[in-house]
Amino acid sequence: MTSFTELQPRERNEGVGLGREQEVEIRKPPRFMPGERVRAIRHIKNDGTFPGSEIGANLVRKGDEGYVRDIGTFLQQFYIYAVEWFDRGTVVGMRAHELISLDKSEDSCAEITCGH
């Protein structure tokens, strides 16, 4: 299995509040399924869990498109989506809030095209 990058919260200016992180995401079905085409809605940098890349190096850029390859969990609380980014030739672990579906029109509309 390929290493996932979202095993620990990344440092961001947005701040990760405890209330949001306490939600047990895996009580609900996964938001994305294997084979689903997705787009990154944030830049993703190596937090130290991606081998062969320096900490802080860009792994995924906002707007990159890929396919969900597998779904795992972290801390029996969060889904981690193994997304294959063909343009980059990598598989990176992503959280649902970092992705939108390109196969489900309502996700794409809500996040990008409709500006909600």
PDB file of C-alpha atoms in Angstrom:
ATOM      1  CA  MET A   1       0.000   0.000   0.000  1.00  0.00           C
ATOM      2  CA  THR A   2       1.213   3.476  -0.780  1.00  0.00           C
ATOM      3  CA  SER A   3       1.911   5.868   2.091  1.00  0.00           C
ATOM      4  CA  PHE A   4      -0.797   8.391   2.898  1.00  0.00           C
ATOM      5  CA  THR A   5      -0.029  12.019   3.619  1.00  0.00           C
ATOM      6  CA  GLU A   6      -2.988  12.908   5.817  1.00  0.00           C
ATOM      7  CA  LEU A   7      -2.088  10.809   8.818  1.00  0.00           C
ATOM      8  CA  GLN A   8      -1.623  13.894  10.964  1.00  0.00           C
ATOM      9  CA  PRO A   9      -3.200  17.338  10.628  1.00  0.00           C
ATOM     10  CA  ARG A  10      -1.216  19.638   8.360  1.00  0.00           C
ATOM     11  CA  GLU A  11      -0.219  23.066   9.564  1.00  0.00           C
ATOM     12  CA  ARG A  12      -2.455  25.635   7.933  1.00  0.00           C
ATOM     13  CA  ASN A  13      -3.467  29.195   8.549  1.00  0.00           C
ATOM     14  CA  GLU A  14      -7.108  28.086   8.736  1.00  0.00           C
ATOM     15  CA  GLY A  15      -6.523  26.346  12.092  1.00  0.00           C
ATOM     16  CA  VAL A  16      -7.942  22.955  12.887  1.00  0.00           C
ATOM     17  CA  GLY A  17     -10.533  23.244  15.636  1.00  0.00           C
ATOM     18  CA  LEU A  18     -11.076  20.379  18.012  1.00  0.00           C
ATOM     19  CA  GLY A  19     -14.827  20.389  17.429  1.00  0.00           C
ATOM     20  CA  ARG A  20     -14.419  19.551  13.757  1.00  0.00           C
ATOM     21  CA  GLU A  21     -11.786  16.878  14.383  1.00  0.00           C
ATOM     22  CA  GLN A  22     -13.886  15.119  17.050  1.00  0.00           C
ATOM     23  CA  GLU A  23     -16.554  14.112  14.531  1.00  0.00           C
ATOM     24  CA  VAL A  24     -16.422  10.373  13.822  1.00  0.00           C
ATOM     25  CA  GLU A  25     -16.569  10.470  10.045  1.00  0.00           C
ATOM     26  CA  ILE A  26     -16.669   6.687   9.591  1.00  0.00           C
ATOM     27  CA  ARG A  27     -20.150   6.473  11.135  1.00  0.00           C
ATOM     28  CA  LYS A  28     -21.378   7.657   7.727  1.00  0.00           C
ATOM     29  CA  PRO A  29     -20.700   6.015   4.352  1.00  0.00           C
ATOM     30  CA  PRO A  30     -17.561   7.199   2.511  1.00  0.00           C
ATOM     31  CA  ARG A  31     -18.114  10.363   0.495  1.00  0.00           C
ATOM     32  CA  PHE A  32     -16.109   9.001  -2.466  1.00  0.00           C
ATOM     33  CA  MET A  33     -15.815   5.488  -3.865  1.00  0.00           C
ATOM     34  CA  PRO A  34     -12.966   3.663  -5.641  1.00  0.00           C
ATOM     35  CA  GLY A  35     -12.886   4.616  -9.316  1.00  0.00           C
ATOM     36  CA  GLU A  36     -14.502   8.001  -8.709  1.00  0.00           C
ATOM     37  CA  ARG A  37     -12.881  10.966 -10.447  1.00  0.00           C
ATOM     38  CA  VAL A  38     -12.021  13.794  -8.040  1.00  0.00           C
ATOM     39  CA  ARG A  39     -10.394  17.237  -8.007  1.00  0.00           C
ATOM     40  CA  ALA A  40      -8.212  18.701  -5.264  1.00  0.00           C
ATOM     41  CA  ILE A  41      -9.647  21.892  -3.796  1.00  0.00           C
ATOM     42  CA  ARG A  42      -6.473  22.693  -1.805  1.00  0.00           C
ATOM     43  CA  HIS A  43      -2.743  22.581  -2.309  1.00  0.00           C
ATOM     44  CA  ILE A  44      -1.324  19.580  -0.439  1.00  0.00           C
ATOM     45  CA  LYS A  45       2.232  19.572   0.890  1.00  0.00           C
ATOM     46  CA  ASN A  46       4.230  16.702   2.320  1.00  0.00           C
ATOM     47  CA  ASP A  47       3.782  16.646   6.089  1.00  0.00           C
ATOM     48  CA  GLY A  48       6.581  14.125   6.448  1.00  0.00           C
ATOM     49  CA  THR A  49       4.561  10.976   5.753  1.00  0.00           C
ATOM     50  CA  PHE A  50       5.183  10.811   2.013  1.00  0.00           C
ATOM     51  CA  PRO A  51       8.441   8.956   1.312  1.00  0.00           C
ATOM     52  CA  GLY A  52      10.951  10.229  -1.231  1.00  0.00           C
ATOM     53  CA  SER A  53       9.797  13.828  -1.003  1.00  0.00           C
ATOM     54  CA  GLU A  54      11.034  16.630   1.236  1.00  0.00           C
ATOM     55  CA  ILE A  55       8.795  17.936   4.006  1.00  0.00           C
ATOM     56  CA  GLY A  56       6.888  20.912   2.648  1.00  0.00           C
ATOM     57  CA  ALA A  57       7.216  19.828  -0.984  1.00  0.00           C
ATOM     58  CA  ASN A  58       4.046  20.188  -3.071  1.00  0.00           C
ATOM     59  CA  LEU A  59       2.387  16.819  -3.624  1.00  0.00           C
ATOM     60  CA  VAL A  60      -0.919  17.966  -5.134  1.00  0.00           C
ATOM     61  CA  ARG A  61      -1.998  21.346  -6.449  1.00  0.00           C
ATOM     62  CA  LYS A  62      -5.459  22.842  -6.202  1.00  0.00           C
ATOM     63  CA  GLY A  63      -7.296  21.853  -9.385  1.00  0.00           C
ATOM     64  CA  ASP A  64      -5.368  18.614  -9.991  1.00  0.00           C
ATOM     65  CA  GLU A  65      -7.593  15.720 -11.068  1.00  0.00           C
ATOM     66  CA  GLY A  66      -7.239  12.088 -10.120  1.00  0.00           C
ATOM     67  CA  TYR A  67      -9.099   8.907  -9.250  1.00  0.00           C
ATOM     68  CA  VAL A  68      -9.887   7.375  -5.877  1.00  0.00           C
ATOM     69  CA  ARG A  69      -7.982   4.129  -5.777  1.00  0.00           C
ATOM     70  CA  ASP A  70      -8.727   2.884  -2.274  1.00  0.00           C
ATOM     71  CA  ILE A  71     -10.322   3.933   1.015  1.00  0.00           C
ATOM     72  CA  GLY A  72      -8.758   3.486   4.423  1.00  0.00           C
ATOM     73  CA  THR A  73      -9.336   4.885   7.872  1.00  0.00           C
ATOM     74  CA  PHE A  74      -7.216   6.694  10.425  1.00  0.00           C
ATOM     75  CA  LEU A  75      -7.715   6.414  14.197  1.00  0.00           C
ATOM     76  CA  GLN A  76     -11.016   4.594  13.560  1.00  0.00           C
ATOM     77  CA  GLN A  77     -12.413   8.061  13.006  1.00  0.00           C
ATOM     78  CA  PHE A  78     -11.618   9.464   9.545  1.00  0.00           C
ATOM     79  CA  TYR A  79     -11.694   8.182   5.985  1.00  0.00           C
ATOM     80  CA  ILE A  80      -8.461   8.503   4.061  1.00  0.00           C
ATOM     81  CA  TYR A  81      -8.879   8.354   0.287  1.00  0.00           C
ATOM     82  CA  ALA A  82      -5.901   7.034  -1.669  1.00  0.00           C
ATOM     83  CA  VAL A  83      -6.074   9.224  -4.766  1.00  0.00           C
ATOM     84  CA  GLU A  84      -3.989   8.459  -7.836  1.00  0.00           C
ATOM     85  CA  TRP A  85      -2.842  11.679  -9.486  1.00  0.00           C
ATOM     86  CA  PHE A  86      -1.965  10.602 -13.026  1.00  0.00           C
ATOM     87  CA  ASP A  87      -0.264  13.866 -14.038  1.00  0.00           C
ATOM     88  CA  ARG A  88       2.083  13.511 -11.074  1.00  0.00           C
ATOM     89  CA  GLY A  89       2.401   9.718 -11.086  1.00  0.00           C
ATOM     90  CA  THR A  90       1.692   9.512  -7.353  1.00  0.00           C
ATOM     91  CA  VAL A  91      -0.876   8.191  -4.915  1.00  0.00           C
ATOM     92  CA  VAL A  92      -1.573  10.560  -2.038  1.00  0.00           C
ATOM     93  CA  GLY A  93      -3.827  10.075   0.985  1.00  0.00           C
ATOM     94  CA  MET A  94      -6.496  12.759   1.124  1.00  0.00           C
ATOM     95  CA  ARG A  95      -9.339  13.747   3.443  1.00  0.00           C
ATOM     96  CA  ALA A  96     -12.854  14.353   2.090  1.00  0.00           C
ATOM     97  CA  HIS A  97     -12.709  18.110   2.770  1.00  0.00           C
ATOM     98  CA  GLU A  98      -9.734  18.362   0.386  1.00  0.00           C
ATOM     99  CA  LEU A  99     -11.624  16.874  -2.580  1.00  0.00           C
ATOM    100  CA  ILE A 100     -14.697  17.283  -4.748  1.00  0.00           C
ATOM    101  CA  SER A 101     -16.216  14.693  -7.014  1.00  0.00           C
ATOM    102  CA  LEU A 102     -16.176  15.227 -10.749  1.00  0.00           C
ATOM    103  CA  ASP A 103     -18.588  12.319 -11.185  1.00  0.00           C
ATOM    104  CA  LYS A 104     -21.300  13.760  -8.908  1.00  0.00           C
ATOM    105  CA  SER A 105     -22.613  17.074 -10.193  1.00  0.00           C
ATOM    106  CA  GLU A 106     -23.922  18.276  -6.818  1.00  0.00           C
ATOM    107  CA  ASP A 107     -20.427  18.130  -5.211  1.00  0.00           C
ATOM    108  CA  SER A 108     -18.810  19.937  -8.135  1.00  0.00           C
ATOM    109  CA  CYS A 109     -21.496  22.623  -8.149  1.00  0.00           C
ATOM    110  CA  ALA A 110     -21.348  23.230  -4.412  1.00  0.00           C
ATOM    111  CA  GLU A 111     -17.589  23.665  -4.224  1.00  0.00           C
ATOM    112  CA  ILE A 112     -16.415  25.168  -7.495  1.00  0.00           C
ATOM    113  CA  THR A 113     -18.733  26.192 -10.302  1.00  0.00           C
ATOM    114  CA  CYS A 114     -21.651  27.594  -8.309  1.00  0.00           C
ATOM    115  CA  GLY A 115     -19.513  29.418  -5.756  1.00  0.00           C
ATOM    116  CA  HIS A 116     -21.501  28.310  -2.692  1.00  0.00           C
TER     117      HIS A 116
END
